[in-house]
Short mmCIF file of C-alpha atoms in Angstrom, two decimals:
data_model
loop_
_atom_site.label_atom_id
_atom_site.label_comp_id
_atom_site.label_asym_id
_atom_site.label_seq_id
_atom_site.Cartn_x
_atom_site.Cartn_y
_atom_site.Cartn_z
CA UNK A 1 28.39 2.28 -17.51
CA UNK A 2 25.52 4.59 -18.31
CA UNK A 3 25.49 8.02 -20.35
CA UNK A 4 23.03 10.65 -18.80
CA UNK A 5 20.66 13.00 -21.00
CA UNK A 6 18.70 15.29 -19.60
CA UNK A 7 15.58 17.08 -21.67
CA UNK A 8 12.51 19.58 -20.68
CA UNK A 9 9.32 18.51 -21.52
CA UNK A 10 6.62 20.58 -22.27
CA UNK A 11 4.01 17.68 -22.11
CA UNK A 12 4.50 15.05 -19.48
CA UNK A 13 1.41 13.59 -19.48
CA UNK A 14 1.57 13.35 -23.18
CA UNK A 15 5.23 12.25 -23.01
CA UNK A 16 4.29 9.40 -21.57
CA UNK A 17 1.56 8.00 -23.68
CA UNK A 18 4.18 8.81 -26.68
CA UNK A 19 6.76 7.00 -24.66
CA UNK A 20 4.89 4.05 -23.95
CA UNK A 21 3.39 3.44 -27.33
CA UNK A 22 7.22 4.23 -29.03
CA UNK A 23 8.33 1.28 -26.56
CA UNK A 24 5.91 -1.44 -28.14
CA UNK A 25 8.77 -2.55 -30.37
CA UNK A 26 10.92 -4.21 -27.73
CA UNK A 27 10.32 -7.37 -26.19
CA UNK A 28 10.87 -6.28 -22.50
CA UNK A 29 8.75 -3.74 -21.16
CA UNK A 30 8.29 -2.55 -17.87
CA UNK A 31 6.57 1.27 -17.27
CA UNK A 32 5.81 2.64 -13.50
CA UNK A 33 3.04 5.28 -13.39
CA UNK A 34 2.36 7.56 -10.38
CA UNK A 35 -0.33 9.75 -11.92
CA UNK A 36 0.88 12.67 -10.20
CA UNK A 37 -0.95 11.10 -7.15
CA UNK A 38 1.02 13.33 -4.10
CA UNK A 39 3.18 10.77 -2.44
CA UNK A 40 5.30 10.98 0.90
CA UNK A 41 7.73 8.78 -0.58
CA UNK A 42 7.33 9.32 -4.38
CA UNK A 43 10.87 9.75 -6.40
CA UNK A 44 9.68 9.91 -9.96
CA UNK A 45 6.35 10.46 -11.92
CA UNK A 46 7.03 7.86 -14.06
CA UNK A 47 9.99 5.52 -15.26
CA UNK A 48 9.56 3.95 -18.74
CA UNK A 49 12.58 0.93 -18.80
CA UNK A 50 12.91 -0.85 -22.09
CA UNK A 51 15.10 -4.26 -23.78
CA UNK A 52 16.78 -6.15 -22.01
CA UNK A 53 20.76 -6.24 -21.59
CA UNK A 54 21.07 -9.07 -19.16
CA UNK A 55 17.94 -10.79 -17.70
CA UNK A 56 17.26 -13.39 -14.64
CA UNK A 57 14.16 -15.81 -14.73
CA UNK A 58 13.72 -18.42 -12.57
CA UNK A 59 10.89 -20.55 -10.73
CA UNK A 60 10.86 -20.38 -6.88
CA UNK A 61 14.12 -22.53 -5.91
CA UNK A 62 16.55 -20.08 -4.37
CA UNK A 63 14.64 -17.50 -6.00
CA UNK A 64 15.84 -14.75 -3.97
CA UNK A 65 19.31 -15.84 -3.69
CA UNK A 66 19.74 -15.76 -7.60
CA UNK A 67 17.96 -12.06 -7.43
CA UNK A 68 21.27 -11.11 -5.09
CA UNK A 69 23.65 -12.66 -7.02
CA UNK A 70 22.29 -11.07 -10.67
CA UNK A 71 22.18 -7.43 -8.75
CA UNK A 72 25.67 -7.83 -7.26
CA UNK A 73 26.52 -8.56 -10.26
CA UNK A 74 25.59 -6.24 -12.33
CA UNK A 75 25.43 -3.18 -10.22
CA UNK A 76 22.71 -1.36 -12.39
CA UNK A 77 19.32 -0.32 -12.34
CA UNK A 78 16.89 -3.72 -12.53
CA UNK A 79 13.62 -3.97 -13.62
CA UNK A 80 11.34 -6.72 -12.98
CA UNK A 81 8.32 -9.01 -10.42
CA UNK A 82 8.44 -11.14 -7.80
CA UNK A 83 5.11 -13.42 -7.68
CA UNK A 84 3.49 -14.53 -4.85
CA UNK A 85 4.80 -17.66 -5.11
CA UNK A 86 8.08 -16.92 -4.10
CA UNK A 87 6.33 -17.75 -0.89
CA UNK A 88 7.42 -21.48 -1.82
CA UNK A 89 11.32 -20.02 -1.31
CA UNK A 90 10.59 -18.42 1.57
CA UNK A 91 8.58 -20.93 4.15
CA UNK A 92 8.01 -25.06 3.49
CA UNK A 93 5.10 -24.33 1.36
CA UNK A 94 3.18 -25.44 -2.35
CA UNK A 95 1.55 -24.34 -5.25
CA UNK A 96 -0.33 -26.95 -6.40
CA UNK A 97 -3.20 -25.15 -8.10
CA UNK A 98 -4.25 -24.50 -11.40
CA UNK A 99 -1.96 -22.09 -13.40
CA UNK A 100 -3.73 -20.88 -16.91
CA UNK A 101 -0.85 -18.04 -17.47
CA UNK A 102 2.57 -19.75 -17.10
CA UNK A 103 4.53 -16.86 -16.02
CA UNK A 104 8.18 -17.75 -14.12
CA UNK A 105 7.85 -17.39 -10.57
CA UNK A 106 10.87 -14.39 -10.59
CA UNK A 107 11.97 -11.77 -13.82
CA UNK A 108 14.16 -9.25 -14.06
CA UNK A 109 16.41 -7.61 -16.73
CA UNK A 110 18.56 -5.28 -16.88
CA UNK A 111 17.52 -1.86 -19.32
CA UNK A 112 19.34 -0.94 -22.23
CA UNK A 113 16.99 2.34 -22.32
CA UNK A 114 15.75 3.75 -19.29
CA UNK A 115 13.78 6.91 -18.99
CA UNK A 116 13.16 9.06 -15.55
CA UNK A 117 10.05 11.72 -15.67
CA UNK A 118 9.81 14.40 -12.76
CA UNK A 119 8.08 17.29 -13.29
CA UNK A 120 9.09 18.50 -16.67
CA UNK A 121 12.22 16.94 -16.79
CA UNK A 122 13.02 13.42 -18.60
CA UNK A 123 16.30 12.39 -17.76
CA UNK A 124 17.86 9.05 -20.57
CA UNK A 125 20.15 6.71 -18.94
CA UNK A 126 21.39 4.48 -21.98
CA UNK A 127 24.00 1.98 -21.62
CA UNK A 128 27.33 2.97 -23.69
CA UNK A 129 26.69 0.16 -26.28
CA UNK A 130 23.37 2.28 -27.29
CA UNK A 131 24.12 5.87 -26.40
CA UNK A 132 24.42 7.29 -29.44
CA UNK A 133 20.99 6.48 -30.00
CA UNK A 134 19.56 8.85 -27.07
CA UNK A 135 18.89 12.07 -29.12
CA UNK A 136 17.36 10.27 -31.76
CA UNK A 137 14.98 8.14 -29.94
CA UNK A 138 13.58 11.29 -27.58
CA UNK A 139 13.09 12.95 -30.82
CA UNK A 140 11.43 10.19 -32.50
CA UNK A 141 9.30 9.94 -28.70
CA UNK A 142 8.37 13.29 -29.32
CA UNK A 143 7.31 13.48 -32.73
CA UNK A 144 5.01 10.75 -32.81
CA UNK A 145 1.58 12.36 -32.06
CA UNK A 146 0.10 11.17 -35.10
CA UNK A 147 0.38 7.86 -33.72
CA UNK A 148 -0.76 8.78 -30.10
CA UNK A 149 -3.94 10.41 -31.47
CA UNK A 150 -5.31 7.32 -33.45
CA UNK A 151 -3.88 5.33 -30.43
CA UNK A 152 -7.30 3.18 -29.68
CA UNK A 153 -8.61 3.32 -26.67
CA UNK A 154 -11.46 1.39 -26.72
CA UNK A 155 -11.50 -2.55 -27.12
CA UNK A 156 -9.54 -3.96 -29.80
CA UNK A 157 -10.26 -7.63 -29.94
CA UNK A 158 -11.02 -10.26 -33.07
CA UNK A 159 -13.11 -11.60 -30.97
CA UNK A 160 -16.08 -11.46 -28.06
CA UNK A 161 -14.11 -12.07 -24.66
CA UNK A 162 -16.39 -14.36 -22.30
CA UNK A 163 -15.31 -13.90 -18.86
CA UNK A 164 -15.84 -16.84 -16.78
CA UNK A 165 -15.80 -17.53 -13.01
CA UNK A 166 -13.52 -19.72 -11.54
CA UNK A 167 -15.63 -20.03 -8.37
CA UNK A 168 -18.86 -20.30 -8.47
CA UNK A 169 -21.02 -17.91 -5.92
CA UNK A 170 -22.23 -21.25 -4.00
CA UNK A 171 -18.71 -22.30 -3.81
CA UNK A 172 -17.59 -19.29 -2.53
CA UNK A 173 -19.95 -18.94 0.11
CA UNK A 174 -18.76 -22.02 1.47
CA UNK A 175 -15.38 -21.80 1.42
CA UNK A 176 -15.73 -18.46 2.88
CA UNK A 177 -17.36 -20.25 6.05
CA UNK A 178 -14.84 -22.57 5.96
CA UNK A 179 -12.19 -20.09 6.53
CA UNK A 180 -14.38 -18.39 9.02
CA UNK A 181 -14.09 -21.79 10.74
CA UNK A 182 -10.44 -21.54 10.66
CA UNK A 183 -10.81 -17.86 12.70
CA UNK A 184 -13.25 -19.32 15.26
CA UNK A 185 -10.63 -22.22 16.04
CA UNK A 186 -7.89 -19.83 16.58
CA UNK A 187 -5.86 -21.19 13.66
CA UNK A 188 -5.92 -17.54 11.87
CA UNK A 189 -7.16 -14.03 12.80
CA UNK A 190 -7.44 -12.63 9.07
CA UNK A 191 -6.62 -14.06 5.84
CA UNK A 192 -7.41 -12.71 2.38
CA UNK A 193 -9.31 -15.01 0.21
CA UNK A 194 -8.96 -14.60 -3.38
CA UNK A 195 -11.12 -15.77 -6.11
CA UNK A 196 -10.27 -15.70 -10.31
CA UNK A 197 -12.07 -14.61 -13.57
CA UNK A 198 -10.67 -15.65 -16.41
CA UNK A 199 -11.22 -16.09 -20.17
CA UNK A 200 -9.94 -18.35 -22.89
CA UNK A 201 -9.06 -18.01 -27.00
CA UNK A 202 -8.68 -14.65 -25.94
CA UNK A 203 -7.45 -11.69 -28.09
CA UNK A 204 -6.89 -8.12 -26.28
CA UNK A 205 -5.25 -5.21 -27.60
CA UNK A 206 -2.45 -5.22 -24.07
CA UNK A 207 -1.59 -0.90 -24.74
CA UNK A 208 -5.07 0.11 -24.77
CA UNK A 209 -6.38 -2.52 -22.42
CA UNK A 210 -3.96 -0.90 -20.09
CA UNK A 211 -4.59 2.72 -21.05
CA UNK A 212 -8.44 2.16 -19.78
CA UNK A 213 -8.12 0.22 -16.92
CA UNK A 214 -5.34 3.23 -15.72
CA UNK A 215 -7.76 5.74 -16.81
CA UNK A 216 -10.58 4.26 -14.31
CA UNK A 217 -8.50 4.85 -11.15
CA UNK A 218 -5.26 6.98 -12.08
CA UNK A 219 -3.42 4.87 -8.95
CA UNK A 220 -0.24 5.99 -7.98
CA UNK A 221 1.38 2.47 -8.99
CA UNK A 222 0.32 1.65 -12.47
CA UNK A 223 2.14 -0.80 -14.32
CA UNK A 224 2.65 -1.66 -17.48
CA UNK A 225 4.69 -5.00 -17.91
CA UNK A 226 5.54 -6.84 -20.80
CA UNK A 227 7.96 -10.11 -21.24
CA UNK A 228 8.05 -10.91 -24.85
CA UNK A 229 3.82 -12.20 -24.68
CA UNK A 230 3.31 -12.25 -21.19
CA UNK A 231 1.88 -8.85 -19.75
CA UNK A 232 1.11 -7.36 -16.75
CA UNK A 233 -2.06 -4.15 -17.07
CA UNK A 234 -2.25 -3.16 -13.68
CA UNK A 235 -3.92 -0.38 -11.72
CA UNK A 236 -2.97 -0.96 -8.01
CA UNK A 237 -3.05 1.66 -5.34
CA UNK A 238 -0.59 0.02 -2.97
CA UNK A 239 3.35 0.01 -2.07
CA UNK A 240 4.79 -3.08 -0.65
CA UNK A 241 8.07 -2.17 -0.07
CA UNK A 242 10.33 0.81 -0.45
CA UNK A 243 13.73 1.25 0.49
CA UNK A 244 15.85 4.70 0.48
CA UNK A 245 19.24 4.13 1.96
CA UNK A 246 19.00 2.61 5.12
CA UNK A 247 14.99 3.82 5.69
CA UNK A 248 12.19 0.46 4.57
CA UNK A 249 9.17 2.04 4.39
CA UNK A 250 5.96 -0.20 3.82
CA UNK A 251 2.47 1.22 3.21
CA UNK A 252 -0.21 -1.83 3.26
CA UNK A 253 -4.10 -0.95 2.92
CA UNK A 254 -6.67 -2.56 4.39
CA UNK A 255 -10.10 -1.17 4.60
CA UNK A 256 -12.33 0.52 1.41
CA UNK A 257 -15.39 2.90 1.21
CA UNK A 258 -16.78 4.34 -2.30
CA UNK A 259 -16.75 8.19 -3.22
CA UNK A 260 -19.41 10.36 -3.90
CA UNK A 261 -20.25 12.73 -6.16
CA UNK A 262 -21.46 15.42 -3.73
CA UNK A 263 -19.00 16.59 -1.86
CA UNK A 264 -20.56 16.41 1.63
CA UNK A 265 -21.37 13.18 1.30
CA UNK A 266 -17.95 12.07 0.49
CA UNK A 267 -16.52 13.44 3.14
CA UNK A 268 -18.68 11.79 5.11
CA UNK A 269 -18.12 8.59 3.63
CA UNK A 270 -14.67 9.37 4.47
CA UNK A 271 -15.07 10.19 7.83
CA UNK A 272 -17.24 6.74 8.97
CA UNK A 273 -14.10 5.05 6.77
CA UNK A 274 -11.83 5.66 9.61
CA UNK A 275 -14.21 5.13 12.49
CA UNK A 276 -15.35 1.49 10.99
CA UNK A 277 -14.26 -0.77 13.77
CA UNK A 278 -14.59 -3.85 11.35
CA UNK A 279 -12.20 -1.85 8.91
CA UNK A 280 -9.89 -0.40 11.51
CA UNK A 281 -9.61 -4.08 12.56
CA UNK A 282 -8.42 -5.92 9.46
CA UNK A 283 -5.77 -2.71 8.80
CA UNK A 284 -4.36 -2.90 12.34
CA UNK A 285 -4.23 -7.04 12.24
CA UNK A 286 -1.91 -6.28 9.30
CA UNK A 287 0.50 -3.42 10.63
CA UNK A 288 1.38 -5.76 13.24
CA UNK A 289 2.34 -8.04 10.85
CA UNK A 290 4.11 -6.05 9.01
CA UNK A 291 6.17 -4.39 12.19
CA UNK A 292 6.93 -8.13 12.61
CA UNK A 293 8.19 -8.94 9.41
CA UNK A 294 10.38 -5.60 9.14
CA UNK A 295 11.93 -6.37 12.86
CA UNK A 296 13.51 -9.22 11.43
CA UNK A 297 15.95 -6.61 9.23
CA UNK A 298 15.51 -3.72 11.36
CA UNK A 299 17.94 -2.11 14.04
CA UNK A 300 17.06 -2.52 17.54
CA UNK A 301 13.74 -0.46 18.27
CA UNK A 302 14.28 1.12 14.41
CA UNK A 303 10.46 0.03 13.75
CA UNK A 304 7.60 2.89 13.72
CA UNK A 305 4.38 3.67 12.69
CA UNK A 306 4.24 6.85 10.98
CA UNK A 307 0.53 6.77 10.09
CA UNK A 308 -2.06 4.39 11.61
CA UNK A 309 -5.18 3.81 9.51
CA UNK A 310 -4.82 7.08 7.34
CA UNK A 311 -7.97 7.96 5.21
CA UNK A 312 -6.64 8.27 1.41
CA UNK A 313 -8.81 9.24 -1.24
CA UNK A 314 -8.76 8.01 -4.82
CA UNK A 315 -10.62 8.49 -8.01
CA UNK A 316 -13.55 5.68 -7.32
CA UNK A 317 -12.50 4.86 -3.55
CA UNK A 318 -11.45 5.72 0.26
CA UNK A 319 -8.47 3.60 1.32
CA UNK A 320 -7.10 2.75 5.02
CA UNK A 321 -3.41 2.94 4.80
CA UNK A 322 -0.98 2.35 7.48
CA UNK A 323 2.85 3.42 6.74
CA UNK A 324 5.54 1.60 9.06
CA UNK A 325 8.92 1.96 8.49
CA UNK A 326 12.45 0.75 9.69
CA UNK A 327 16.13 0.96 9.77
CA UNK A 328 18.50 -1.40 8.61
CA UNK A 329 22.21 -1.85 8.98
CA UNK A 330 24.32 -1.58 5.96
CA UNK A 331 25.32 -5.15 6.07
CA UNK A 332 21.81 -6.12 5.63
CA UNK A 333 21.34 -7.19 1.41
CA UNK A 334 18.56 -5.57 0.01
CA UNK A 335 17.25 -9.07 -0.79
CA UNK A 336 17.03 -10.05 2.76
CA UNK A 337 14.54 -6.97 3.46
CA UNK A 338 12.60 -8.86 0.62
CA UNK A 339 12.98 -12.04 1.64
CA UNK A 340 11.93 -11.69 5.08
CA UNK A 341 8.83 -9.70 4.53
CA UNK A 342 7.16 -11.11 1.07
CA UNK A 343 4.58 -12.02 0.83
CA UNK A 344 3.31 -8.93 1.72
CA UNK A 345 0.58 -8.97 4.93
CA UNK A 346 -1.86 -7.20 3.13
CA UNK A 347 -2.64 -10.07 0.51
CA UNK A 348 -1.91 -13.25 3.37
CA UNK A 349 -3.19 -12.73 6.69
CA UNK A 350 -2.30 -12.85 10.25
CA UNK A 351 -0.32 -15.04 11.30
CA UNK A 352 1.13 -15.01 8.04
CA UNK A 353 2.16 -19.22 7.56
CA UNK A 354 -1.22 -20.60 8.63
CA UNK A 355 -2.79 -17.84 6.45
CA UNK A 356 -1.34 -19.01 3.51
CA UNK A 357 -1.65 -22.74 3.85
CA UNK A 358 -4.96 -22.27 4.43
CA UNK A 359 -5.48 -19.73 1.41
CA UNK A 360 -3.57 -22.51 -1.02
CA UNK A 361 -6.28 -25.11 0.19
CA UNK A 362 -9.20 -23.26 -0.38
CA UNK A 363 -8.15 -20.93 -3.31
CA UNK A 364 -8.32 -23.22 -7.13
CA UNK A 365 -6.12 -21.05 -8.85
CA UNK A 366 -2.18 -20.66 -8.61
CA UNK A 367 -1.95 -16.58 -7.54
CA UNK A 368 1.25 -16.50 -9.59
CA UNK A 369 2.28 -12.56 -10.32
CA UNK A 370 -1.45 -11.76 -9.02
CA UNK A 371 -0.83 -10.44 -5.21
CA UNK A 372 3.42 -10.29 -5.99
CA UNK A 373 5.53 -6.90 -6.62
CA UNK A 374 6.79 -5.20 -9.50
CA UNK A 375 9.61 -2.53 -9.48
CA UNK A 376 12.92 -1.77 -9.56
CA UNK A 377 16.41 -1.86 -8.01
CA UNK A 378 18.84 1.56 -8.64
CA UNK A 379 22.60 0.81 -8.72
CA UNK A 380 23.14 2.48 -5.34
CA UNK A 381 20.66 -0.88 -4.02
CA UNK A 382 17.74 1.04 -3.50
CA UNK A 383 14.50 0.14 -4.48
CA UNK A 384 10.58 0.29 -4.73
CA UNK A 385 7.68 -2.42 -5.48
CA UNK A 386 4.29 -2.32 -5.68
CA UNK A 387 1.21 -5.11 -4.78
CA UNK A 388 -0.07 -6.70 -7.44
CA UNK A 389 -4.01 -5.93 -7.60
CA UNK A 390 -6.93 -4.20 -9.62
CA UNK A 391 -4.51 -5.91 -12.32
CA UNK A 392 -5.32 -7.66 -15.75
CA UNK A 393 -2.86 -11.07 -16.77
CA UNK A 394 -2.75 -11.53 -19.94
CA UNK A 395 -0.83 -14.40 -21.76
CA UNK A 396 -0.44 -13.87 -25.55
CA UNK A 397 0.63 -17.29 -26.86
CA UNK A 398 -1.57 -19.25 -24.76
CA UNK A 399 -4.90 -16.63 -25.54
CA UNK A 400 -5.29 -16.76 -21.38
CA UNK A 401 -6.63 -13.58 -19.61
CA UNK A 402 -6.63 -13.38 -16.00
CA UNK A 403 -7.76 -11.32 -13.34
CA UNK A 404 -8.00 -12.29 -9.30
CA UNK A 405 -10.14 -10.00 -6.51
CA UNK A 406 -10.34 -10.86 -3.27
CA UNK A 407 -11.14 -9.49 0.40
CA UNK A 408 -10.30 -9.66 3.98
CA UNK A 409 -11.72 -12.53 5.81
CA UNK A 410 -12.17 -11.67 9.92
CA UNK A 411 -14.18 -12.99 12.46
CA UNK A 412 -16.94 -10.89 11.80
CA UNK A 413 -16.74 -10.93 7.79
CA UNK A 414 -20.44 -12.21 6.39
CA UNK A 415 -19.68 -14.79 3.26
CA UNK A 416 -22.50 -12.79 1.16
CA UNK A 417 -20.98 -9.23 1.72
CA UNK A 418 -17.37 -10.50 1.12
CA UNK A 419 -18.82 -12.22 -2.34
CA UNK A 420 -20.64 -8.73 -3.48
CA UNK A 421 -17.47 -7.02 -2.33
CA UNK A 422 -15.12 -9.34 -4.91
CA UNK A 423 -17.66 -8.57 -7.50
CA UNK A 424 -17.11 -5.21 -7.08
CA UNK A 425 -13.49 -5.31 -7.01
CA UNK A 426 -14.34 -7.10 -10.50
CA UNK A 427 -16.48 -4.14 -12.35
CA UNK A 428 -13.36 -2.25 -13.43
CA UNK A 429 -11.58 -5.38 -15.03
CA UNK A 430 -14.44 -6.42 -16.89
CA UNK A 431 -16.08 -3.29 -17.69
CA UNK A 432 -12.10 -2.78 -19.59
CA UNK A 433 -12.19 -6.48 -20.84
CA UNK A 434 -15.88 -6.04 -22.53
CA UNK A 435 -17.26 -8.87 -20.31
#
């Protein structure tokens, strides 16, 4: 059972920045940003969810059949990932590639604190073992802008970070032909080819690491993760998968143009965006996956597209987004709707299988959480997850940080473009990481 406290605040966006830094003392972390970025299907502005009650971790064995179990079970709001290679759980496939962060395949836990920001209302949902502590923590949240004002921003490492390349530019080049290969056969028509940076004895300050990489894009699903030294700083723009009753709703993005500055220009930017056949293309290869993977949970003819290859502007770029949605019955789990449709199309490729074997061949590193889901479960079995990208991996113990781009590989994808395009991808991460 949870007690309910509701509070006006005058200062959200300061709220959360006091909220976030207050949180540092527990061991499980887990902090959802929207960054007031208008959504169709937004619920909150941000959720801050902190130490863990109960938790689940496992590797990819009946991954999502232990998920069901632990939410049956405890019938409360769950925070937590999913990693890409859960894709091991769902299809006969491997991971046999290098793995520098050693994060579990699957974590949850369940909150002891949870905090919901809309507008100017927080609302606390503490379980009854920690209630009493409610008033006292939101006033200790709120009185802590001595601490949020010398809160560093900048770098805060004891040492130079050297970012390194996991695949060289020659390499890349040809294992981008390769997969081109793989198109021209007929064995794929799109796959997304991903490619790591990484750096070693590393020493990062996670909180402001995080607090720069969100400031660069404001995305409406920042995360914030942390597992005792494992963390998660990400800045990603996409939903994977949201579910509100018996309504899926999944919102992949495929195709990117930069802003501008001058405001005619950007529209116009904008404008060829959505009249780039190439870009059109890889967007509409992956709505049909996606209406595929859905129609596996869905009622009979329940699957739409609401929006086909949407412009949607952010702070540095123009995004393609397609939303498709479904209906389910109320027999179907919520872990089936997961199940069925994860990995998500946007980070795989079409048709989904061969995409991924192929990916795991030519790809050196393990994807792990990089291209997986973070969010949440309510109590009512509802629930919301993002994709994994523009994010920074950073394991404490071992000194590893991580950080994967990659693009969309189609027939008519040139290896050099795709290359400077993953390099791009790379600026933000490395202009936060120093490198």
């Amino acid at each position: 059972m949870r007690t309910t406290f509701s509070a006006h605040i005058q200062n959200p966006e300061g709220f959360k920045q006091q909220a976030l830094a207050w949180a540092q003392q527990y061991r499980e972390v887990v902090f959802l940003d929207s960054n007031n970025y208008h959504q169709k299907y937004g619920s909150y502005d941000a959720i801050l969810a902190v130490d863990a009650f109960t938790s689940v971790i496992t590797d990819h064995y009946n991954a999502f059949e232990d998920l069901a179990v632990y939410r049956r079970t405890t019938q409360d709001w769950l925070f937590g990932y999913l990693s890409y290679d859960l894709k091991n759980d769902t299809e006969d496939l491997t991971s046999r590639n290098f793995d520098g962060l050693g994060f579990a395949d699957l974590f949850f836990f369940q909150p002891q604190k949870l905090f919901l920001l809309k507008g100017n209302t927080v609302e606390l949902h503490y379980l009854a073992l920690c209630d009493d502590e409610m008033e006292s923590d939101l006033d200790e949240i709120l009185n802590s802008e001595l601490r949020i004002e010398n809160l560093e921003l900048g770098i805060d490492n004891k040492e130079p970070i050297t970012i390194q390349q996991r695949i060289s530019k020659e390499s890349y080049l040809d294992k981008a032909g390769q997969m081109l290969q793989h198109i021209y056969r007929g064995d794929i028509y799109e796959a997304n080819f991903c490619m790591e940076f990484y750096a070693e004895d590393a020493v990062i300050n996670p909180l402001s690491t995080y607090h720069q990489l969100n400031a660069i894009s404001e995305p409406p699903f920042a995360v914030y993760l942390k597992n005792h030294k494992q963390y998660l700083l990400s800045a990603s723009p996409e939903r994977y998968l949201k579910k509100e009753g018996s309504k899926i709703i999944t919102q992949p993005i495929k195709g990117t143009a930069p802003r501008s500055t001058d405001a005619t220009e950007d529209e116009a930017l904008k404008t060829a965006l959505t009249q780039n056949e190439k870009e059109r293309a890889e967007n509409i290869m992956i709505v049909d996956l996606v209406r595929n993977d859905l129609s596996h949970t869905a009622e009979k003819g329940s699957v739409k597209v609401e929006e086909l290859c949407e412009a949607y502007s952010f702070k540095q770029v123009h995004h393609l987004i397609s939303t498709v949605t479904s209906h389910i019955d109320s027999t179907v789990m919520p872990e089936e709707v997961l199940r069925t449709t994860f990995p998500m199309g946007s980070m795989t490729g079409a048709p989904k299988i061969s995409a991924m074997q192929i990916i795991e061949n030519l790809e050196v590193t393990k994807r792990g959480l990089y291209s997986g889901a973070v969010g949440y479960f309510t109590p009512d079995a509802d629930f919301d997850f993002n994709v994994v990208i523009r994010s920074i991996l950073y394991n404490a113990d071992k000194q590893y940080v991580s950080f994967s781009v990659g693009s969309a590989i189609t027939a008519d994808a040139i290896p050099e473009k795709e290359y400077e395009e993953c390099l791009l991808k790379a600026r933000a991460m490395r202009t936060v990481l120093g490198g």
